[in-house]
mmCIF file of C-alpha atoms in Angstrom:
data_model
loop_
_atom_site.group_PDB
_atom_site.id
_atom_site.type_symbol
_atom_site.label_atom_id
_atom_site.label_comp_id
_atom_site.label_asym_id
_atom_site.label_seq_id
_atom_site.Cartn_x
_atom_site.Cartn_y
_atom_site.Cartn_z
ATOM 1 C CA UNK A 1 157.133 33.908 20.499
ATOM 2 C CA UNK A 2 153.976 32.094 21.744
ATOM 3 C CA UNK A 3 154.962 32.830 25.662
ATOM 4 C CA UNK A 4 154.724 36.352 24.479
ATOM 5 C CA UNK A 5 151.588 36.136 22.568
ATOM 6 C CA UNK A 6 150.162 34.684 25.510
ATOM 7 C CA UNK A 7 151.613 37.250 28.042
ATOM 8 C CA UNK A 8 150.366 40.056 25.793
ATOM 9 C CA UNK A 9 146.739 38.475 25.550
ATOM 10 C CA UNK A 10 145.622 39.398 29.318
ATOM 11 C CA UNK A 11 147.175 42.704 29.425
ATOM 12 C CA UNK A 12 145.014 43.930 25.726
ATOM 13 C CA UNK A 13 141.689 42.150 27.501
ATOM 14 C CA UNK A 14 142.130 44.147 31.000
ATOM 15 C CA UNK A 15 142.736 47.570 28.906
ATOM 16 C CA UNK A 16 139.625 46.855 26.787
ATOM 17 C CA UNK A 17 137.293 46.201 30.160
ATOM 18 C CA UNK A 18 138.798 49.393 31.235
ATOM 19 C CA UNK A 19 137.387 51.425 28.544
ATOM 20 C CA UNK A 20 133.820 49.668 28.359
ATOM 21 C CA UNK A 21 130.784 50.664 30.555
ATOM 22 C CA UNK A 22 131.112 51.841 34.168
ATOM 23 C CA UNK A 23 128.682 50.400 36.259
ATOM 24 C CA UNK A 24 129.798 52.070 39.598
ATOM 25 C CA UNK A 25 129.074 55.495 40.465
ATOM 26 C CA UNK A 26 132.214 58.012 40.106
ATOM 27 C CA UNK A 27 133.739 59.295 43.225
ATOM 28 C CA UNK A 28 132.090 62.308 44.807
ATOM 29 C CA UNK A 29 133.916 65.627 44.086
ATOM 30 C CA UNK A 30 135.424 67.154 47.835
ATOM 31 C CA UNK A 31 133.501 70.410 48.157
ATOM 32 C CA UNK A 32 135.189 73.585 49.627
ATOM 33 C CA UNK A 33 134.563 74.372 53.081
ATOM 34 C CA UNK A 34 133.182 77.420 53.394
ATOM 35 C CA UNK A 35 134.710 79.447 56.508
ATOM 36 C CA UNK A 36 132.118 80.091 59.464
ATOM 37 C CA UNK A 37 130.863 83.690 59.207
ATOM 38 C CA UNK A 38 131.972 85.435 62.266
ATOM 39 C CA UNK A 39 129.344 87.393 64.063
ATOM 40 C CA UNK A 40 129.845 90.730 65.275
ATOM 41 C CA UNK A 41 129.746 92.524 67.896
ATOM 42 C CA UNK A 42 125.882 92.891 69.308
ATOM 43 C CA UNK A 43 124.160 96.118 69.225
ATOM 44 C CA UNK A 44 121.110 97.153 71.334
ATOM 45 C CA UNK A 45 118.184 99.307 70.941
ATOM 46 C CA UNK A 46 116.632 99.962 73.660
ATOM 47 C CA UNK A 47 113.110 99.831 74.664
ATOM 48 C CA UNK A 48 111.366 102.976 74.100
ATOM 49 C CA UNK A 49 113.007 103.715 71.004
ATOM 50 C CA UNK A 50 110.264 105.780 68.975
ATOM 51 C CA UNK A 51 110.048 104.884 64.945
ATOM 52 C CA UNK A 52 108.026 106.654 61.958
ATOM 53 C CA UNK A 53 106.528 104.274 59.968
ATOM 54 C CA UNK A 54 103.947 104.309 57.227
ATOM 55 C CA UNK A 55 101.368 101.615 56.484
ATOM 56 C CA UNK A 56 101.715 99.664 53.459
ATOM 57 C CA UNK A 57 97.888 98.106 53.444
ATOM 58 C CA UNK A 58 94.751 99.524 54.954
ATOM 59 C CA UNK A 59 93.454 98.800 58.286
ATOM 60 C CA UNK A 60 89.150 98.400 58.329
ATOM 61 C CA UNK A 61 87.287 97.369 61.150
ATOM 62 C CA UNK A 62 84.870 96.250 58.536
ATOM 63 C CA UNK A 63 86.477 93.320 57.148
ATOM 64 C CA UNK A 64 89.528 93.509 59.307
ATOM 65 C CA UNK A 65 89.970 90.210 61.673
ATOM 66 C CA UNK A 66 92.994 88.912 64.628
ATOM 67 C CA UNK A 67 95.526 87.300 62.936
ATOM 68 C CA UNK A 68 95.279 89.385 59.699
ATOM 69 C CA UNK A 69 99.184 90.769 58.513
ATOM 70 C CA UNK A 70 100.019 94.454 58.222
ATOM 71 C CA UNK A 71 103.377 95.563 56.595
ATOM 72 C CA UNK A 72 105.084 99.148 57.244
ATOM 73 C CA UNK A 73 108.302 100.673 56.138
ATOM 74 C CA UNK A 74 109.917 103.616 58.070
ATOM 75 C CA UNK A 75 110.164 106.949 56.961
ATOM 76 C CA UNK A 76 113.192 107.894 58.886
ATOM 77 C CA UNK A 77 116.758 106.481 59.941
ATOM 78 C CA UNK A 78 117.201 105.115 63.833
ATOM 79 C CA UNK A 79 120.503 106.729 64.721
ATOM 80 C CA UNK A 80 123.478 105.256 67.631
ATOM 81 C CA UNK A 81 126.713 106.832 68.531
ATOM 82 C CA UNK A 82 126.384 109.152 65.651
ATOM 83 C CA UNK A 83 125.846 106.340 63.541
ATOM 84 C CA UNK A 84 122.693 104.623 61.731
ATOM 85 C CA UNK A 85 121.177 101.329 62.390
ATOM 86 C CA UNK A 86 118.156 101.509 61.235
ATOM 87 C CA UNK A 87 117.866 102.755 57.673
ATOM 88 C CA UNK A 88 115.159 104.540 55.875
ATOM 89 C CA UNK A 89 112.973 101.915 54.044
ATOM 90 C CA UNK A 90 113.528 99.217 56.378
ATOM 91 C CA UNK A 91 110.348 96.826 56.522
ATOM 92 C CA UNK A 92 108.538 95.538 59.420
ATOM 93 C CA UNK A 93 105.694 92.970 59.588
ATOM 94 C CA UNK A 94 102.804 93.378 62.261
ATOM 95 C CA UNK A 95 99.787 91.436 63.169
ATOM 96 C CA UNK A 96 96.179 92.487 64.315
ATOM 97 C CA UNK A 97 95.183 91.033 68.219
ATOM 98 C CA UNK A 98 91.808 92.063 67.951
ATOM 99 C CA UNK A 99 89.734 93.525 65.629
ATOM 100 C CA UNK A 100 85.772 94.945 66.805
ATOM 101 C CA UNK A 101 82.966 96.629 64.666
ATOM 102 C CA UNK A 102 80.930 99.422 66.112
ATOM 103 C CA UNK A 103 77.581 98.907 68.042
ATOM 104 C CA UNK A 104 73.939 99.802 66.810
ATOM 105 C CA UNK A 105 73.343 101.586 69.616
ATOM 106 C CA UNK A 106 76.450 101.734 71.710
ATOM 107 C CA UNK A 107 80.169 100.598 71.445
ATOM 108 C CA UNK A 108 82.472 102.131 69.404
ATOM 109 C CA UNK A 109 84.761 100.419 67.010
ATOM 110 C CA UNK A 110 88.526 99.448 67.757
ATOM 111 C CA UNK A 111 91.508 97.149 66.834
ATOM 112 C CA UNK A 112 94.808 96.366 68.160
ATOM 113 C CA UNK A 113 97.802 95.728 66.524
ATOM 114 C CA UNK A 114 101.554 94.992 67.344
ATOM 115 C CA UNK A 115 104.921 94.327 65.191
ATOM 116 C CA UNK A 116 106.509 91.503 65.189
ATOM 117 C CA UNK A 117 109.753 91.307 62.836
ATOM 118 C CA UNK A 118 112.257 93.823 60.973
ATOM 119 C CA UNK A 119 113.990 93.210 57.603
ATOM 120 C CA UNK A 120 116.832 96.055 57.217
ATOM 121 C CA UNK A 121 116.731 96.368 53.332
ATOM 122 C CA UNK A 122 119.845 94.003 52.903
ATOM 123 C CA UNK A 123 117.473 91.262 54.284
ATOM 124 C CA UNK A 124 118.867 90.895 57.587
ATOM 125 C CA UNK A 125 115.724 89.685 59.744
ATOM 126 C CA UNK A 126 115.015 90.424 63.703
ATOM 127 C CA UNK A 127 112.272 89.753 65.891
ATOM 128 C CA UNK A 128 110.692 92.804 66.944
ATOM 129 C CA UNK A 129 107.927 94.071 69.887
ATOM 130 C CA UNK A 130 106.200 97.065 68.962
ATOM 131 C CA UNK A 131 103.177 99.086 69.310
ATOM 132 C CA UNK A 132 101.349 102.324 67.986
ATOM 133 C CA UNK A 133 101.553 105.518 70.136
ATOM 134 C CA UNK A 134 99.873 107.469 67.423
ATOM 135 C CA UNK A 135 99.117 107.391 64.174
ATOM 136 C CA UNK A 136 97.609 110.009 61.412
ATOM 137 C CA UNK A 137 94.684 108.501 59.929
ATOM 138 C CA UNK A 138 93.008 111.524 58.160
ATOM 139 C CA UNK A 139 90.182 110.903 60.588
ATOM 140 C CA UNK A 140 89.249 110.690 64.785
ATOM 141 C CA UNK A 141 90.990 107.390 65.312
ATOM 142 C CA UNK A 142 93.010 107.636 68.740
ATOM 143 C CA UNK A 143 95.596 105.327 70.054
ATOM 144 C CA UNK A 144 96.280 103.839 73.468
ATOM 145 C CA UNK A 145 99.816 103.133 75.136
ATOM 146 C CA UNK A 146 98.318 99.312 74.462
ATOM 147 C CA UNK A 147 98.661 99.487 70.465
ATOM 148 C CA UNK A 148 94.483 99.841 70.446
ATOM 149 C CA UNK A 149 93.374 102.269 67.762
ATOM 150 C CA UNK A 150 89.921 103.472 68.852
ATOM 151 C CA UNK A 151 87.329 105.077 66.048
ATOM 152 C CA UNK A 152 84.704 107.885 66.441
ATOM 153 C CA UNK A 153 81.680 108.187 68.599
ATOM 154 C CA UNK A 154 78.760 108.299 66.482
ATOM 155 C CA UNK A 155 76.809 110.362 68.680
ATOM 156 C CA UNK A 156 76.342 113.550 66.944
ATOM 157 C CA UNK A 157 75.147 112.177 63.811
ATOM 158 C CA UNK A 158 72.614 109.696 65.576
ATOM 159 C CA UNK A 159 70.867 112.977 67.483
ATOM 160 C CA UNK A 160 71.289 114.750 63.384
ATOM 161 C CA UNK A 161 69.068 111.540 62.129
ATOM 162 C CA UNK A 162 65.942 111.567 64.769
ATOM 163 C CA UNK A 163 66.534 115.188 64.401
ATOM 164 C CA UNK A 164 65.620 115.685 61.033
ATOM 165 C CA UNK A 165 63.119 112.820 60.536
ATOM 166 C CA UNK A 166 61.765 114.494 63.729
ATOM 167 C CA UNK A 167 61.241 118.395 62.000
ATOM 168 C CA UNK A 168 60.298 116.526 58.208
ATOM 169 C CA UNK A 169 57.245 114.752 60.339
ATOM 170 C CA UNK A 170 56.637 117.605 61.773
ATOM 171 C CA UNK A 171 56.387 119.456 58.588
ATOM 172 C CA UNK A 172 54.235 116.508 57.009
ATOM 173 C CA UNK A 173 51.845 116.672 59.757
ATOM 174 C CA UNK A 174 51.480 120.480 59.607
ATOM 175 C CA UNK A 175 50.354 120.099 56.164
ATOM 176 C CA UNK A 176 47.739 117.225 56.851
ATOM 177 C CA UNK A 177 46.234 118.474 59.616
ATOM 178 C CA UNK A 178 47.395 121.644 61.365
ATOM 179 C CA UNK A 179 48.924 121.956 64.980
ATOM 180 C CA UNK A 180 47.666 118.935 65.901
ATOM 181 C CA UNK A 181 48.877 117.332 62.892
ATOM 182 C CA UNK A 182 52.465 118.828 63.544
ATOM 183 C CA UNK A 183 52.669 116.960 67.019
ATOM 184 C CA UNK A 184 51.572 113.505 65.291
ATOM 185 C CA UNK A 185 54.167 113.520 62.505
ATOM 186 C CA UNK A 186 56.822 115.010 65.065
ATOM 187 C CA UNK A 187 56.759 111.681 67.142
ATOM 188 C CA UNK A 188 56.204 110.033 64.025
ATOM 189 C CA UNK A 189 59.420 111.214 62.528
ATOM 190 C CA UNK A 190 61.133 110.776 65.650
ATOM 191 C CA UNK A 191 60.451 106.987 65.754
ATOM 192 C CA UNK A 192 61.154 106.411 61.836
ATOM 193 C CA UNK A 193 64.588 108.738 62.779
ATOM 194 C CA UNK A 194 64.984 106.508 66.000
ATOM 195 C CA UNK A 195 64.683 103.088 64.245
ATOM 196 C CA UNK A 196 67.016 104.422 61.551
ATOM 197 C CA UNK A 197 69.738 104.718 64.515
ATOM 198 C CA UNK A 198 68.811 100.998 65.538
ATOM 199 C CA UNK A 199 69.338 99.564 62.518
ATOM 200 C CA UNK A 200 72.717 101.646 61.486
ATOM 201 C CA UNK A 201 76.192 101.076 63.076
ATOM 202 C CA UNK A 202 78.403 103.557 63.968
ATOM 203 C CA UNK A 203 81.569 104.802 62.162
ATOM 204 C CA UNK A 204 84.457 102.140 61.589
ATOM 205 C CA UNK A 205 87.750 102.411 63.005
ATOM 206 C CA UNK A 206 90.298 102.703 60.085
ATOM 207 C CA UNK A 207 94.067 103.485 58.982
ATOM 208 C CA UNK A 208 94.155 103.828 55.742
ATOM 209 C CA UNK A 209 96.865 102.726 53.850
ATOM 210 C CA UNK A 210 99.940 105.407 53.437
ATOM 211 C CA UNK A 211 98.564 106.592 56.938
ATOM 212 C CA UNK A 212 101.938 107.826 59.298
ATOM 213 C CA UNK A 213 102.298 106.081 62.274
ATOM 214 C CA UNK A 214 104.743 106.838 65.524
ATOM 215 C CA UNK A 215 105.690 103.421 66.660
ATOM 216 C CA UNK A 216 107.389 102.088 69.976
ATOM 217 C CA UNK A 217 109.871 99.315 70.668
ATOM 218 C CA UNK A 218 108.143 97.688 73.625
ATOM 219 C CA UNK A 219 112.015 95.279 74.192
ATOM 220 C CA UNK A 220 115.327 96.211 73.624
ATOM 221 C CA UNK A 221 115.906 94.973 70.195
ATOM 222 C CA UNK A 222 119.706 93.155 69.540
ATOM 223 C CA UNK A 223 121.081 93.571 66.563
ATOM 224 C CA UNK A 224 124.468 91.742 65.274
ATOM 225 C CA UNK A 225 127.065 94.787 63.504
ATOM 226 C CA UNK A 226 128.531 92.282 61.089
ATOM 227 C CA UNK A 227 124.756 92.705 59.498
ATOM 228 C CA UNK A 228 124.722 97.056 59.347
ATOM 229 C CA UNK A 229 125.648 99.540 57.195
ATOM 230 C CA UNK A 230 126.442 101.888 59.597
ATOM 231 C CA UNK A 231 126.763 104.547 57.252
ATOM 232 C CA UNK A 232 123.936 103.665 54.849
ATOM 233 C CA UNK A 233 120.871 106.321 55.284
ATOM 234 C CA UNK A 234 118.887 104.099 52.999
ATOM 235 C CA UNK A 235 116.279 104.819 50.443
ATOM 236 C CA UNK A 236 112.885 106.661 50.736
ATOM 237 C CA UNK A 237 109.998 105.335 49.203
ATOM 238 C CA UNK A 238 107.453 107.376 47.567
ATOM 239 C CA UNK A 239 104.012 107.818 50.248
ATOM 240 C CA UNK A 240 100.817 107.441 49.103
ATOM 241 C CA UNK A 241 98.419 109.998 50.630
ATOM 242 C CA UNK A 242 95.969 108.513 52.753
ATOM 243 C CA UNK A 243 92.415 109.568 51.027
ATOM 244 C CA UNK A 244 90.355 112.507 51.690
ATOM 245 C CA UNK A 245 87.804 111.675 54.963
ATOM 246 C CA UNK A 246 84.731 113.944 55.811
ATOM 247 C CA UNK A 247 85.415 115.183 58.865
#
C-alpha cells in the first residue's frame, strides 16, 4: 500500500506543474502559403497613343512652381483589338518642369508639365511618359510638342494703356491751356501711361481646373492583362467647367 502511495505521489505533482503558469511562449501557428499570383500576358501601348484628359487642380503661373503635382482623369476609354485598356476615369499624376511669370516689359509667361504614373480605377499603378499637345483653357494659352503651355502676349493692352493716358492728358491740357496745353498733357499722359506698362506684368499663363487636355504617350507604356478589365468602359466623372475668361 505505501509502494503505491509513493508511486502515485510523483505522477499527481507532475500533473499539477502541468496545469500551473506557462512561462514559455506557445508555438507559432503555421500560416497558409499563399500561391504566387501569376502575371499575365504583357500588353503594349504604343508611343503616340493620344488621351483626353481633364485637369483635376488649376495650373497658375502666379503661384505655380517645378516640382508642384497635377492630377487628371480621362474622359474617354483607350481601346486594343476591339477591346479596352484604358477605362474612363482612370487617374494619372503629372509634375510641373518649369514654371515662369510674365515680363514687365517683355517675356511672356509659360510652364511645362509632363505625366508621370497611371492608376486604372482598380488601383493597378504604371509608370507613365506623357505630354500636352493641346489643351482648352478658356483662354490664348498654346502648347508645344515639348509639354510647354505658353500664355498671351500682352501687347495690345500695353499700346490701350499709354493710349488712353495719352488722349486723357491730352484732354487735361486742352482745358488748362489750349493747343499748347493739349501737346504738354499728351506727353504727359503718355509717360504716366508708359510707366503704368513698366510697373505691370503681362497676362499669366493658366489651365484652369476642369480645363480638357489632349495628351500624348511619349514611351510605349506595358501593361500586365492579369490587371484589365478588358471589357470594363469605366465610369465618367462629372466636369467642372473651367470659368468664364475675358477674352
Amino acid at each position: 500500500m505505501a509502494s503505491a502511495l509513493a508511486s502515485a505521489l510523483p505522477a499527481a505533482l507532475a500533473a499539477q506543474d502541468s496545469q500551473g503558469p506557462q512561462t514559455d511562449a506557445p508555438p507559432p501557428v503555421a500560416q497558409p502559403v499563399a500561391a504566387p499570383r501569376v502575371p499575365g500576358r504583357m500588353l503594349t501601348v504604343p508611343s503616340g497613343t493620344r488621351l483626353a484628359v481633364v485637369l483635376e487642380n488649376g495650373i497658375s503661373t502666379r503661384s505655380a512652381k517645378a516640382g508642384d503635382s497635377l492630377y487628371f482623369h480621362t474622359a474617354f476609354p483607350v481601346t486594343q483589338n476591339n477591346q479596352i485598356v484604358i477605362p474612363v476615369g482612370s487617374y494619372l499624376r503629372g509634375s510641373l518642369l518649369e514654371s515662369k511669370r510674365p515680363g514687365r516689359i517683355k517675356g511672356k509667361a509659360e510652364f511645362r508639365l509632363r505625366l508621370e504614373s497611371l492608376i486604372l480605377p482598380n488601383g493597378y499603378t504604371v509608370d507613365l511618359l506623357a505630354a500636352p499637345r493641346s489643351a482648352d483653357t478658356g483662354g490664348k494659352e498654346t502648347t508645344d510638342s515639348e509639354g510647354k503651355v505658353t500664355g498671351p502676349g500682352g501687347k495690345g493692352k500695353d499700346v490701350g494703356t499709354v493710349a488712353t493716358t495719352t488722349v486723357t492728358g491730352a484732354g487735361i491740357g486742352a482745358i488748362a491751356g489750349g493747343g499748347k496745353g493739349a501737346g504738354i498733357g499728351a506727353g504727359i499722359g503718355g509717360l504716366i501711361g508708359l510707366g503704368a506698362v513698366l510697373l505691370t506684368r503681362g497676362p499669366e499663363a493658366e489651365l484652369p481646373r476642369g480645363s480638357t487636355m489632349d495628351i500624348e504617350i511619349e514611351r510605349d507604356l506595358a501593361l500586365d492583362s492579369s490587371y484589365i478589365q478588358f471589357y470594363n468602359t469605366g465610369h465618367a466623372q462629372p466636369i467642372t467647367a473651367p470659368p468664364y475668361r475675358q477674352p
